[in-house]
Amino acid sequence: MLDKCRREQWHIRDLDFSGTPRPMSRSDEIAIVQYFTDMAGIERLAGALFEQQRKNTSDVVLRDIFESFVRDEVRHAHAAQLLADYYDVHHYKTYQPNPALTRFTPHFVAAVKYLSPEIANTYITSGELILDVALLRSINDYVGDEMSERAMELINRDESRHIAVDFHMVEVYSSPEYQELKRRRPAQPLRVRARAAWAFLNVLYYGAPFFKGVFFEPMRTVDPSGRRIREAFKRIQILGVKGEVRKHPFSRFMLGLQDAYNEHALARLLFGRLIERILGVDAALIARLYSTDEARRAERQSFDEMAQEALAAKLA
Ligand SMILES: [Fe+2]
Ligand SMILES: [Fe+2]
């Protein structure tokens, strides 16, 4: 993987922005420039998360891999900003990143710093799946222009490596060796636990408007059938019920909320809004999106096979 990370590096100069965008309506131009403006912010956030993951690991190869991912994400942020400027033909307005994204960012970075690495990795993996399988692919289809196509191709090549490592980390954190290591580790000092709890509460609080503003609302325009977003959530759900992962306290907590919401009318009536807030999504995506057969299949697959399948879904 590290060799691949080095081999597949590219430079922003490899993209030629000298062309002219296809003609588009005023509302399309405004929407597209806004999506790319937000994408620049999301990519920067992803870079900050990988930087934190790099600090979290003592494995030298993994550290170098994460370091290359930080470089990738910064490059993606540059590419997204250049795309935003490229499609801003008429300067209809001044574009700013979605305020929900700006508010969420520092809390998410703090959460990755203070929460246990497996919880942080769950959020990162979910975020990258939604971003890759659903959002970027759908935005690119919606833009329907050669410039975006060329940039996304290079970005996607990087993201494929990220997803593979995200899944690998899920496997590492659910392994008996890691669980044993965790049991033997002395408890964190109260100060650190308090900061972790505070960061987590903030992620729950600011997470829902963030997901809504930069993922779900744009998706309603660029993928009105909801097919790709359901596909991404299905991948997240299947990963969460795979044998070893299912045993995590965090997975149990999230699955418990999902079950309460889907299967207990009273719980849904009383706590439905709260559960939606905690899970960060609405009813259509809390519903179970995979079949029993698909869950069984995932049980037999390796994490790498699951990652490859998620990536194939992106291209389907
Ligand atoms: Fe990226
Ligand atoms: Fe990424």
mmCIF file of N, CA, C and O and ligand atoms in Angstrom, residues 43 73 76 159, ligand 1:
data_model
loop_
_atom_site.group_PDB
_atom_site.id
_atom_site.type_symbol
_atom_site.label_atom_id
_atom_site.label_comp_id
_atom_site.label_asym_id
_atom_site.label_seq_id
_atom_site.Cartn_x
_atom_site.Cartn_y
_atom_site.Cartn_z
ATOM 1 N N GLU A 43 -12.522 18.227 2.102
ATOM 2 C CA GLU A 43 -11.216 17.608 1.837
ATOM 3 C C GLU A 43 -10.182 18.082 2.868
ATOM 4 O O GLU A 43 -9.353 17.301 3.324
ATOM 5 N N GLU A 73 -5.319 14.662 0.493
ATOM 6 C CA GLU A 73 -6.524 15.446 0.816
ATOM 7 C C GLU A 73 -6.299 16.946 0.602
ATOM 8 O O GLU A 73 -7.192 17.654 0.154
ATOM 9 N N HIS A 76 -6.642 17.448 -2.974
ATOM 10 C CA HIS A 76 -8.067 17.416 -3.363
ATOM 11 C C HIS A 76 -8.744 18.742 -3.031
ATOM 12 O O HIS A 76 -9.599 19.213 -3.779
ATOM 13 N N GLU A 159 -8.772 8.175 -3.565
ATOM 14 C CA GLU A 159 -9.805 7.776 -2.597
ATOM 15 C C GLU A 159 -9.919 6.255 -2.495
ATOM 16 O O GLU A 159 -10.280 5.722 -1.452
HETATM 17 FE FE FE B 1 -10.259 13.342 -0.672
#
